[in-house]
Each structure stands twice: as structure tokens, then as C-alpha cells.
XYZ file of C-alpha atoms in Angstrom:
612
model
C 27.913 -40.255 4.366
C 25.071 -37.547 5.181
C 22.411 -39.390 6.936
C 18.766 -37.992 6.514
C 15.864 -37.803 8.686
C 12.357 -37.649 8.192
C 12.056 -34.167 9.068
C 14.376 -33.036 6.584
C 11.708 -33.819 4.010
C 8.900 -32.055 5.595
C 7.156 -29.121 4.127
C 8.225 -26.743 7.311
C 12.128 -27.867 6.277
C 11.319 -27.242 2.785
C 10.496 -23.726 3.772
C 13.580 -23.123 5.873
C 15.940 -24.109 3.143
C 14.301 -21.935 0.774
C 14.858 -19.028 2.892
C 18.616 -18.899 2.257
C 20.553 -17.810 -0.799
C 21.972 -21.273 -1.757
C 18.478 -22.970 -2.078
C 19.160 -24.205 -5.622
C 17.643 -27.755 -5.449
C 14.399 -26.671 -3.753
C 14.225 -23.935 -6.139
C 14.632 -26.177 -9.178
C 12.043 -28.609 -7.747
C 9.658 -25.511 -7.902
C 10.711 -24.584 -11.360
C 9.837 -28.246 -12.538
C 6.325 -27.860 -10.897
C 5.960 -24.380 -12.135
C 6.690 -25.274 -15.783
C 4.249 -28.093 -15.797
C 1.510 -26.015 -14.138
C 1.989 -22.895 -16.698
C 2.229 -25.473 -19.696
C -1.108 -26.877 -18.966
C -2.563 -23.313 -18.432
C -1.318 -22.241 -21.766
C -2.852 -25.332 -23.698
C -5.960 -24.563 -21.765
C -5.804 -20.931 -22.961
C -5.330 -21.881 -26.399
C -8.057 -24.455 -26.318
C -10.372 -21.479 -25.018
C -9.495 -19.653 -27.979
C -10.241 -22.458 -30.442
C -13.429 -23.229 -28.725
C -14.661 -19.524 -28.892
C -13.478 -19.484 -32.692
C -15.449 -22.636 -33.593
C -18.820 -20.379 -32.807
C -18.131 -18.136 -35.793
C -14.675 -18.383 -37.455
C -14.210 -19.931 -40.543
C -12.918 -23.623 -40.062
C -12.594 -22.886 -36.330
C -9.171 -20.714 -36.561
C -8.931 -17.976 -34.265
C -7.191 -15.898 -36.699
C -9.046 -16.595 -39.777
C -10.879 -12.997 -40.077
C -10.010 -12.800 -43.819
C -13.020 -15.237 -44.081
C -15.665 -13.210 -42.317
C -18.021 -10.875 -43.971
C -16.942 -7.111 -43.809
C -19.624 -6.095 -41.853
C -19.172 -9.013 -39.194
C -15.365 -8.523 -38.894
C -16.017 -4.727 -38.783
C -18.709 -4.976 -35.804
C -16.670 -7.685 -33.765
C -14.057 -4.886 -32.363
C -17.128 -2.803 -31.172
C -18.466 -5.909 -29.274
C -15.029 -6.350 -27.767
C -14.458 -2.927 -26.302
C -18.213 -2.809 -25.163
C -17.647 -6.074 -23.260
C -14.263 -4.575 -21.698
C -16.051 -1.453 -20.814
C -18.994 -2.841 -19.113
C -17.575 -5.965 -17.492
C -13.983 -4.643 -16.702
C -14.414 -1.250 -15.915
C -17.179 -1.430 -13.380
C -14.287 -3.195 -11.122
C -11.942 -1.295 -9.170
C -8.915 0.304 -10.865
C -6.624 -2.195 -8.922
C -8.534 -5.198 -10.492
C -8.115 -3.752 -14.111
C -4.129 -4.270 -14.205
C -3.352 -7.300 -16.298
C -0.762 -8.599 -18.579
C 3.191 -8.195 -18.479
C 3.154 -4.670 -16.924
C 1.056 -5.915 -13.928
C 3.321 -8.683 -13.528
C 6.431 -6.445 -13.455
C 5.001 -4.071 -11.061
C 3.736 -7.122 -8.711
C 7.263 -8.475 -8.736
C 8.744 -4.984 -8.287
C 6.620 -3.590 -5.553
C 4.528 -6.542 -4.050
C 7.227 -9.355 -3.631
C 5.441 -11.275 -6.531
C 2.273 -11.786 -4.970
C -0.715 -11.571 -7.241
C -4.428 -10.573 -6.850
C -6.850 -13.435 -7.852
C -9.404 -11.266 -9.341
C -6.865 -9.727 -11.904
C -5.836 -13.562 -12.764
C -9.445 -14.435 -13.520
C -10.262 -11.111 -15.414
C -7.197 -12.162 -17.779
C -8.822 -15.304 -18.975
C -11.891 -13.968 -20.309
C -10.192 -10.224 -21.574
C -7.429 -12.233 -23.252
C -10.301 -14.356 -25.330
C -12.399 -11.493 -26.088
C -9.304 -9.102 -27.071
C -8.071 -11.842 -29.700
C -11.362 -13.321 -30.750
C -13.018 -9.899 -31.023
C -10.665 -8.688 -33.757
C -8.621 -6.178 -31.748
C -4.960 -5.819 -32.501
C -3.821 -8.129 -29.587
C -1.544 -11.051 -28.936
C -1.746 -14.070 -26.449
C 1.617 -13.761 -24.980
C 0.842 -11.122 -22.475
C -2.086 -13.114 -21.144
C 0.135 -16.298 -21.075
C 2.800 -14.486 -19.144
C 0.131 -13.093 -16.420
C -1.443 -16.415 -16.347
C 1.789 -18.457 -15.678
C 3.505 -16.036 -13.320
C 0.163 -15.594 -11.092
C -0.433 -19.453 -11.118
C 3.267 -19.868 -10.145
C 3.194 -17.408 -7.435
C -0.042 -18.409 -6.302
C 1.535 -21.994 -5.664
C 4.154 -20.475 -3.437
C 1.730 -18.563 -1.547
C -0.610 -21.678 -1.110
C 2.495 -23.664 0.197
C 3.465 -20.310 2.512
C 6.889 -20.290 0.957
C 9.376 -17.282 1.631
C 8.763 -14.234 -0.602
C 12.535 -14.875 -2.135
C 11.157 -17.697 -3.720
C 7.995 -16.287 -4.914
C 10.197 -13.959 -7.041
C 11.614 -17.013 -8.661
C 8.303 -18.773 -9.354
C 7.253 -15.548 -11.141
C 10.197 -15.711 -13.388
C 9.604 -19.471 -13.974
C 5.876 -18.772 -14.697
C 7.155 -15.989 -17.292
C 9.596 -18.366 -18.866
C 6.966 -21.151 -19.370
C 4.316 -18.754 -20.578
C 6.614 -17.483 -23.511
C 7.788 -21.107 -24.212
C 4.666 -22.584 -24.579
C 3.311 -19.748 -26.500
C 6.162 -19.636 -29.109
C 7.716 -23.046 -28.719
C 10.789 -20.918 -27.823
C 12.248 -22.353 -24.437
C 15.754 -20.366 -24.661
C 13.868 -17.168 -25.409
C 11.319 -17.733 -22.660
C 14.414 -17.931 -20.177
C 15.947 -14.866 -21.667
C 12.706 -12.695 -21.553
C 12.009 -13.729 -17.843
C 15.380 -12.575 -16.811
C 15.945 -9.593 -19.218
C 12.598 -8.001 -19.086
C 10.631 -9.175 -15.830
C 13.411 -10.055 -13.321
C 15.765 -7.716 -14.749
C 18.774 -9.804 -13.344
C 20.892 -12.560 -14.185
C 21.886 -15.218 -11.142
C 22.529 -18.550 -11.160
C 20.138 -19.270 -8.553
C 17.430 -17.920 -10.475
C 18.568 -19.166 -14.120
C 18.482 -22.907 -13.460
C 14.769 -22.991 -12.191
C 13.887 -20.817 -14.833
C 15.377 -23.126 -17.440
C 13.671 -26.075 -15.941
C 10.385 -24.327 -15.815
C 10.745 -23.217 -19.772
C 11.634 -26.471 -20.594
C 8.757 -28.262 -19.011
C 6.253 -25.536 -20.267
C 7.583 -26.161 -23.941
C 7.345 -30.162 -23.287
C 3.569 -29.824 -22.139
C 2.604 -27.488 -25.134
C 4.410 -29.682 -27.614
C 2.459 -32.896 -26.271
C -0.616 -31.085 -27.112
C 0.277 -29.167 -30.247
C 3.513 -31.048 -31.433
C 7.121 -29.666 -31.968
C 6.644 -27.902 -35.109
C 7.996 -24.488 -34.967
C 5.614 -21.381 -34.819
C 6.420 -20.485 -38.467
C 7.557 -22.737 -41.752
C 10.977 -20.826 -42.807
C 11.828 -20.803 -46.146
C 15.246 -21.798 -47.252
C 16.774 -18.455 -47.783
C 20.219 -16.958 -46.874
C 21.733 -13.376 -47.079
C 23.815 -14.278 -49.792
C 26.102 -11.159 -49.613
C 27.776 -9.127 -46.717
C 26.744 -6.086 -49.091
C 23.366 -6.400 -47.747
C 24.287 -5.355 -44.369
C 24.244 -1.823 -45.133
C 20.596 -2.191 -46.098
C 20.214 -3.980 -42.858
C 21.252 -1.054 -40.856
C 18.997 1.289 -42.796
C 16.143 -1.173 -41.770
C 17.325 -1.052 -38.327
C 17.307 2.629 -38.265
C 13.442 2.789 -39.508
C 12.318 0.124 -37.385
C 13.773 1.976 -34.351
C 11.844 5.066 -35.188
C 8.874 2.749 -35.629
C 9.220 1.525 -32.207
C 9.617 4.860 -30.822
C 6.336 5.983 -32.446
C 4.334 2.875 -30.929
C 5.898 3.479 -27.637
C 4.933 7.531 -27.677
C 1.365 6.630 -29.060
C 0.537 3.875 -26.385
C 1.883 6.427 -23.633
C 0.152 9.394 -24.909
C -1.098 11.206 -21.800
C -3.390 13.310 -24.222
C -5.213 9.998 -25.053
C -5.387 8.518 -21.395
C -7.218 11.962 -20.240
C -9.944 11.373 -22.773
C -13.325 10.083 -21.500
C -13.379 6.372 -21.261
C -16.247 5.789 -23.466
C -14.491 8.132 -25.929
C -11.304 5.909 -25.851
C -13.000 2.395 -26.064
C -15.312 3.733 -28.570
C -12.603 5.151 -30.943
C -10.525 1.832 -30.541
C -13.564 -0.221 -31.795
C -14.596 2.176 -34.295
C -11.134 2.602 -35.845
C -10.059 -1.195 -35.782
C -13.534 -1.738 -37.502
C -13.190 0.754 -40.234
C -9.618 -0.787 -41.081
C -10.793 -4.200 -40.722
C -13.345 -3.616 -43.482
C -10.539 -3.149 -45.810
C -7.664 -4.950 -44.176
C -8.667 -7.863 -42.051
C -5.163 -8.793 -41.483
C -4.737 -6.056 -38.918
C -7.003 -8.036 -36.595
C -5.799 -10.418 -34.019
C -2.382 -11.839 -33.415
C -1.483 -11.844 -37.084
C 0.817 -14.860 -37.223
C -0.930 -16.050 -40.221
C 0.271 -12.848 -42.245
C 3.793 -13.429 -40.942
C 3.644 -16.946 -42.493
C 2.423 -15.367 -45.756
C 5.286 -12.708 -45.692
C 7.882 -15.448 -45.483
C 6.448 -17.186 -48.578
C 6.382 -13.475 -50.403
C 2.285 -13.941 -50.589
C 1.417 -10.593 -49.379
C 0.722 -7.519 -51.527
C 2.627 -4.170 -50.729
C -0.660 -2.577 -49.871
C -1.421 -5.043 -47.103
C 2.154 -4.814 -46.026
C 1.913 -1.059 -45.703
C -1.262 -1.457 -43.752
C 0.376 -3.853 -41.147
C 3.123 -1.580 -40.919
C 0.947 1.798 -40.589
C -2.578 0.759 -39.538
C -1.530 -2.367 -36.967
C 0.990 -0.166 -35.353
C -1.276 2.787 -34.782
C -4.286 0.365 -33.782
C -2.161 -1.506 -31.293
C -1.145 1.650 -29.690
C -4.156 2.975 -29.576
C -5.487 0.092 -27.906
C -3.307 0.206 -25.432
C -3.688 3.775 -24.700
C -7.529 3.377 -24.968
C -7.293 1.238 -22.011
C -7.747 -2.274 -23.235
C -5.061 -4.237 -21.693
C -3.729 -6.490 -24.419
C -0.653 -8.385 -25.252
C 1.513 -6.488 -27.496
C 4.466 -8.924 -28.256
C 2.597 -10.626 -30.879
C 1.476 -7.588 -32.941
C 4.834 -6.240 -32.589
C 6.335 -9.150 -34.266
C 4.035 -8.797 -37.077
C 4.550 -4.949 -37.425
C 8.572 -5.688 -37.348
C 8.095 -8.679 -40.015
C 5.771 -6.245 -42.201
C 8.573 -3.359 -42.248
C 11.399 -5.854 -42.865
C 9.490 -7.360 -45.807
C 8.796 -3.962 -47.238
C 12.678 -2.961 -46.675
C 13.477 -6.146 -48.684
C 11.045 -5.485 -51.748
C 12.397 -2.053 -51.784
C 15.979 -3.223 -51.707
C 15.024 -5.447 -54.654
C 13.918 -2.570 -56.759
C 16.928 -0.438 -55.954
C 19.458 -3.607 -56.052
C 17.949 -6.212 -58.129
C 21.049 -8.371 -58.579
C 22.418 -8.465 -55.133
C 19.409 -7.779 -52.610
C 18.627 -10.557 -50.342
C 15.200 -12.301 -50.491
C 12.289 -10.123 -48.462
C 11.712 -13.052 -46.247
C 15.189 -12.541 -44.689
C 14.435 -8.772 -43.922
C 11.067 -9.916 -42.722
C 12.863 -12.561 -39.911
C 15.426 -9.729 -39.250
C 12.359 -7.396 -38.627
C 10.537 -9.211 -36.274
C 13.692 -9.447 -33.921
C 14.302 -5.835 -34.531
C 11.033 -4.579 -33.753
C 10.695 -6.843 -30.729
C 14.065 -5.844 -29.563
C 13.665 -1.976 -29.945
C 9.909 -2.083 -28.121
C 10.923 -4.100 -25.419
C 14.738 -2.992 -25.040
C 15.508 -6.467 -24.654
C 18.037 -7.279 -27.204
C 19.001 -10.725 -26.258
C 15.319 -12.227 -25.896
C 14.753 -10.819 -29.237
C 17.885 -12.773 -30.485
C 17.043 -15.870 -28.974
C 13.327 -15.483 -30.644
C 14.632 -15.147 -33.708
C 16.961 -18.196 -33.607
C 14.408 -20.661 -32.327
C 11.578 -19.094 -34.542
C 13.629 -19.568 -37.819
C 15.944 -22.386 -36.790
C 18.449 -20.476 -38.948
C 21.834 -20.065 -37.097
C 23.200 -18.041 -40.356
C 20.602 -15.331 -39.639
C 22.140 -14.328 -36.288
C 24.955 -12.308 -37.417
C 22.608 -9.743 -39.616
C 20.467 -10.343 -36.803
C 22.607 -8.904 -34.145
C 23.389 -5.848 -36.197
C 19.658 -5.261 -36.923
C 18.733 -5.593 -33.275
C 21.370 -3.153 -32.059
C 20.678 -0.592 -34.287
C 16.970 -0.739 -33.750
C 17.266 -0.593 -29.984
C 19.835 2.273 -29.906
C 17.822 4.301 -32.355
C 14.662 3.765 -30.379
C 16.204 4.708 -27.159
C 18.734 7.475 -28.284
C 16.653 9.238 -30.944
C 13.221 8.726 -29.697
C 13.881 8.598 -25.952
C 12.225 5.237 -25.016
C 13.391 3.132 -22.453
C 11.006 0.133 -23.126
C 7.615 -0.506 -23.344
C 7.138 -2.404 -20.086
C 9.767 -0.091 -18.155
C 7.828 2.879 -18.982
C 4.450 1.458 -18.257
C 5.259 0.553 -14.657
C 7.569 3.789 -13.553
C 4.937 5.605 -11.368
C 7.841 7.831 -10.377
C 10.274 5.078 -9.757
C 12.347 3.164 -11.466
C 11.567 -0.655 -11.433
C 15.063 -1.637 -11.760
C 16.125 -2.255 -8.103
C 19.647 -1.093 -6.778
C 22.271 -4.092 -6.133
C 21.565 -3.521 -2.349
C 18.086 -4.496 -2.851
C 18.401 -7.188 -5.367
C 20.992 -8.892 -3.118
C 18.456 -8.809 -0.130
C 15.596 -9.662 -2.344
C 17.354 -13.055 -2.788
C 16.950 -14.277 0.969
C 14.341 -14.272 3.371
C 14.628 -13.322 7.037
C 14.726 -17.030 8.618
C 18.336 -17.125 6.985
C 19.529 -14.208 9.103
C 17.290 -13.415 12.032
C 18.424 -14.404 15.624
C 16.584 -17.254 16.853
C 17.745 -17.306 20.643
C 14.944 -15.277 21.946
C 12.669 -15.375 24.851
C 9.483 -13.550 25.573
C 8.097 -11.995 28.983
C 5.863 -9.583 30.389
C 7.039 -6.341 31.592
C 6.733 -7.120 35.457
C 8.705 -10.289 36.452
C 10.056 -11.650 39.664
C 13.646 -12.815 40.299
C 12.867 -16.455 39.813
C 11.201 -15.649 36.690
C 14.132 -13.669 35.473
C 16.471 -16.561 36.346
C 14.509 -18.853 34.300
C 14.371 -16.499 31.318
C 18.325 -16.554 31.283
C 18.604 -20.244 31.839
C 18.758 -20.956 27.981
C 21.319 -18.199 27.438
C 19.005 -16.274 25.219
C 20.342 -13.102 23.041
C 17.173 -10.881 23.426
C 14.689 -10.436 25.832
C 11.076 -9.542 23.915
C 9.060 -7.599 26.379
C 5.355 -7.678 25.551
C 3.267 -4.985 26.544
C -0.327 -4.649 28.068
C -1.876 -3.236 25.111
C -1.586 -3.495 21.322
C -0.917 0.362 20.864
C 2.237 0.117 22.663
C 5.230 -1.097 20.662
C 6.901 -4.114 21.544
C 10.478 -3.751 22.953
C 13.570 -6.070 23.032
C 16.435 -5.792 25.583
C 19.588 -7.543 25.270
C 19.843 -10.488 27.814
C 23.421 -9.844 28.640
C 22.543 -6.406 30.134
C 19.716 -7.836 32.184
C 22.111 -10.658 33.386
C 24.745 -8.019 34.340
C 22.266 -5.661 36.038
C 20.752 -8.895 38.044
C 24.374 -9.925 39.473
C 25.075 -6.444 40.787
C 21.556 -5.941 41.916
C 21.100 -9.249 43.718
C 24.602 -8.645 45.540
C 23.435 -5.800 47.409
C 19.973 -7.400 48.468
C 18.673 -9.943 51.201
C 17.091 -13.241 50.087
C 13.658 -11.916 51.631
C 13.868 -8.568 49.404
C 15.076 -10.822 46.297
C 11.774 -13.029 46.980
C 9.460 -9.949 47.399
C 10.810 -7.557 44.442
C 9.227 -7.238 41.380
C 11.411 -6.182 38.572
C 10.580 -3.709 35.795
C 12.197 -4.603 32.704
C 11.631 -1.048 31.298
C 13.791 0.281 34.112
C 16.726 -1.779 33.511
C 19.725 0.360 32.394
C 20.411 -0.625 28.763
C 19.464 -0.138 25.402
C 15.832 -1.135 24.245
C 14.921 -1.439 20.731
C 11.354 -0.716 19.465
C 10.091 -3.272 17.417
C 7.352 -3.769 14.661
C 6.398 -7.206 13.504
C 7.407 -9.106 10.042
C 6.121 -12.174 8.525
C 8.518 -15.262 8.409
C 7.908 -15.345 4.737
C 9.328 -11.753 4.139
C 12.677 -10.987 2.353
C 15.546 -8.974 3.750
C 14.763 -6.583 1.116
C 11.158 -6.075 2.877
C 12.756 -6.013 6.286
C 15.377 -3.520 5.112
C 12.615 -1.123 3.793
C 10.408 -1.482 6.857
C 13.275 -0.594 9.215
C 14.178 2.311 7.139
C 10.558 3.897 6.626
C 9.665 3.359 10.296
C 12.932 4.269 11.829
C 12.773 1.035 14.018
C 15.294 -0.824 15.842
C 14.639 -4.107 15.117
C 11.903 -6.240 13.998
C 10.174 -9.123 15.309
C 9.556 -12.332 13.035
C 6.143 -13.596 13.616
C 5.360 -17.520 12.708
C 1.885 -18.658 12.452
C -1.142 -18.175 10.468
C -3.734 -17.852 12.840
C -4.296 -14.953 15.080
C -4.112 -17.010 18.513
C -1.397 -19.557 17.251
C 1.248 -16.963 16.195
C 4.427 -17.022 17.922
C 7.734 -15.053 17.589
C 10.383 -17.035 15.862
C 13.218 -14.501 16.181
C 14.531 -10.973 15.744
C 16.186 -8.996 13.000
C 17.983 -6.074 13.236
C 19.421 -3.343 10.639
C 23.062 -4.359 11.856
C 22.281 -7.990 11.074
C 21.002 -7.049 7.516
C 24.151 -5.071 6.882
C 26.508 -7.790 7.927
C 24.779 -10.225 5.810
C 25.111 -8.147 2.993
C 28.778 -7.127 3.696
C 29.607 -10.937 4.087
C 27.808 -11.867 0.752
C 29.665 -9.036 -0.795
C 33.150 -9.661 0.408
C 32.622 -13.316 -0.372
C 31.677 -12.605 -4.178
C 34.873 -10.319 -4.092
C 37.038 -13.168 -2.585
C 35.714 -15.420 -5.458
C 36.439 -12.944 -8.278
C 40.092 -12.315 -6.856
C 40.535 -15.973 -6.604
C 39.434 -16.596 -10.337
C 41.700 -13.736 -11.285
C 45.305 -14.873 -12.464
C 48.070 -13.577 -10.313
C 50.021 -11.638 -13.147
C 47.223 -9.546 -13.577
C 48.217 -6.007 -13.570
C 46.692 -3.330 -11.013
C 45.501 -1.276 -13.677
C 43.625 -3.898 -15.316
C 41.853 -4.916 -11.771
C 40.926 -1.319 -11.293
C 39.530 -1.140 -14.725
C 37.698 -4.339 -14.276
C 35.966 -3.033 -11.080
C 34.848 0.136 -12.994
């Protein structure tokens, strides 16, 4: 039976275990804590929206714009864009990045570390955009708040950066789960849209986080689904061709939405003009169609009960799509997932109504097409078909709708990608000339931190040493000798201890004891290869180390441990060869496991085809 000591349960031990690729129990603990934190934040954000709505909204409902006077609901967007322009755009550009795009950018290029100012800005911008009558959702703020808070927990505990990546995914999943009451969709969204990879080590912590986020939200708001779903069915498979037509139309709408929101022409207009146009156009449309304001979940509920007129449905498809895209292009950082679902539901409902006119005896209920339209639009805009299908299943609680849902989502995704050239809203928003999807090598290296691979058997010394000092250095049989320099502008060097020991034996054999006692050894003159090194943090991942070695053409990195300048010490050395050996070993282990699972009678041609 394994015995545990008190040192096994310290924070330092927890950090060391997280540095390895197989730290599943530790990551699951972080997932649980992250889910609780994110769930509590989402409850707080929704309470903040409700508190703001109590000031001027009918019955204190954040989406009751229809009950406001026309002049008041038309004025609200102007107030909202004015606040964003005055309070947000007076800050430096890096502080204005908010929402899901910011989360993906920080995960892809900054190891999952988030600036605190952006997190604080997300609170008030999220509230102002929703309550200010802009076409905006609360899911973008929810993901940012949850991911940044979870990552901040890891930074406060000084956890390795490979665990920060998982914490970001945990916060994302819990944010979606708590907002929609859709824990499975939260998991798939985090893995498909944010992490952009599927691994067991990430899946289980993310599942726990999503579960806890949903539980916390249900404790505050109950377990009722987001929408009341009518008891309807597709009735006949003869409706499937109409589903395909709907998917084609929604795919084109998704492409139009992305192209407008990424319009270079709009982004090059002056800021005052972009914000002013956003506020004026939203207010003008809201005067006649208040349904375009806010998230629009109340409109979705009305669609599912067939309570909206054709004119309102057309307004939601045309005006809400254009207004949401213009708001994004105009520089207001809003959540787009909620409005996208509303636009898709309206497009689907119109398709169902038109089908009822063309084919009155066989056409399915428009509510069915509204549900399918939600999933199709979400999948096409995000290029995340699995997340869209899971959202459809959990929002509708109707398993029978999955078959036409799969068809609608795939057709819409293909249409958006192939016919309009759109790769997905969040992928295109963080490209910056580089694709955020990492190569397989970088994916594998980002899951492990440097303590798992570094050589710990090192000793530090100055350049000039005596024979006695050299003997003392070699007593512990180190692998590397770290040579510290007299000034900081000179690089730290590393010498193989074996080369020093070999030279010492040959050199002392030709000298007298008196000469040995008086001589000073210059370690820079010892024959042997010396590696020029740069520092790297103990929390860094192997991908960070690999990039540093590639960019600076260094021979190795010395791992710095400690958080105060005077207390820092060198914990080990990591070389490019050590990183390559780790990757080759992990890859060979994966191939070995695959071959072990492959039946012996599988033909060579099948094995070759599977590898391709």
C-alpha cells in the first residue's frame, strides 16, 4: 500500500504534480473549484443585470424593451455607445479587448494569462451593452469573466502554465453552462471553439467545471430550461429537403454576418462615426421593432409559441443581423452568441411559415424550424457544429430533433465556409496573420511544464575557482555546471560536468600539489562545449521553452525558481534536445498504445489508411 507523507499534500508538491502530463486528479480538483467560482460569478453578473433593470425596465426585466416608450428605447443605445466611447476608448488599446476573442487570443499567444483591467472592464461593458438596448448577448462576458477568474486563481497559486490552459477551458465551459443551463454544450464549446483540441486530460476537468457551474446557477435560478419547448415533431421525413434549403439560407446569412462584422471599410472610419452610427441605427430600428434590442430570448420564446408576426420575424433576421454585426465592427465589444441564436430562430421560423404556405398539409410546425435555425446559425457563425448540436439538444430537451438538426447544422456550416469563405467568427477575429490553431507539436508541448523535463542535477559557480572548489562541485555528481558571470549583460553559460571532471583528472596528473593549491581555474578556458543560456520561469510550458530556444538560437535555458529577485535560484536546465526527446518519447508511446489496440489481423493497407 502506498504511503503518503505530509509533504505530498503541500502547495509546492501540487505544483510539481501539475507540471506533468498525467496530472489528472490535480486538474480535476482545479476544475471543481473553477466551476464553483465561475458559477458564482455568473449568478452575480445576472443579478447585476437585474438590479440595473429595476431602475427603468418594466417589471425589472432586462429584456422588456417592448414596454418602454419609443423615445426612451431609441435613446438608450445612444447613451450606451457614449459610455463605451468615453469610458472604454480613453484607455490604452490593450485594455479594450474583451469577450471570447480576447479569451482565445490570451490562450493562444499568452499562455492563458489575463490582464486584470480587461476583466474589470468586461463587467460594466457587458451590463451597459445589454441594458443599453444594443443587440448584444451575455454569453461573451460570461466566458471572459469565467475564464479570466479561473486563470487568475492559477496565477495567484503560481501554478504551471500548462494548468492555466485547462483552467481557461474550465472557466469557459462553466460560463456557458451557467448562462444557458447547458453543461454538455459548455464542455463542447470550450474544447471546440476555445481550446481547439480534444484530450482526456482536458475533458474530465472541463466536465467537472461545467457541472459545478450549472449546479451553482440552478441553486440560484432553478433547473428549468432556457426556453419552454412546445410538444412538436418533424412528422414526415419529406420535410428534410426543406431543412436543407433552410440550412443553405442560414449559411449565407452567417457568411453575411461575419463579413459585415469584419468589414475593413467600417473599421477604418473614425471612432465617433462608428459609435454614433451604431447608436443612431439601433435607436431608429428600436423605435419600430424593440425586439431587436438586448439578447432576444423573450422573442425566441414567442417564436416557439408562434406568437410573432412575419414583420417582426423579418426585422429580427434583417435588422438584428445587421445591427449586431455593425455593433461589432463599430468597436463595441459585445457578446454575439445570444443574438446569433435569435437570428437563426427567426430565419428558421420564417422558413417554416413559408413551407406551410407552399406545402400546407405536410409542412412541419414553424417552431421545429425555429429550433433547427438556432443550431444552424450558431454552428455556421462559430464553425462549431458539435457545440451547436449539443446546445440544440439541451435547450430543447427533444432527442428526436437531432437527426434534422445534424443535417441543418452541417449544411449551414458547409455553406458558410465554402460559399462565403468564412472560417468562423472567433477564428477570423484573432488571426493577426497567424492561425490560432497550434501545430500538433506545440499542442503536445503546451500540456507539460518545464519541471517535468528539466535536468535538476546542476550546480552553480563563478567563473574563477580553485581546485578544492572544483572537487566540492563534483562531489554530488552533477550533470551541468552553471557558470555565473560578473555582470548581467553577459550570458549565463553551462558546461557539462563530465568534461570538467575529465579535464581535471588529466590536468592534476601533470602538476605538483603546490601548483594545484595555488592555481585558479578559468572555467571558460576548459576544453568542452559551453551552452549560452537565458532564464525561463518554473511555471512555463515546454512550448514556451521551445519557442524561446528557437527565436534566440540559445543552447539551453536555466529554470528560475522564486518570486522575489533576491530569493531566486536556479532549479534546473532544459535543452532543445531534452524537449525533442520528450516529444519523441510521448509520440512513440501514443503509437505503441494505438498499435496495441489494433487487432492483429488488420491488413497493412488498412493500417496505412488509418495513419493517413
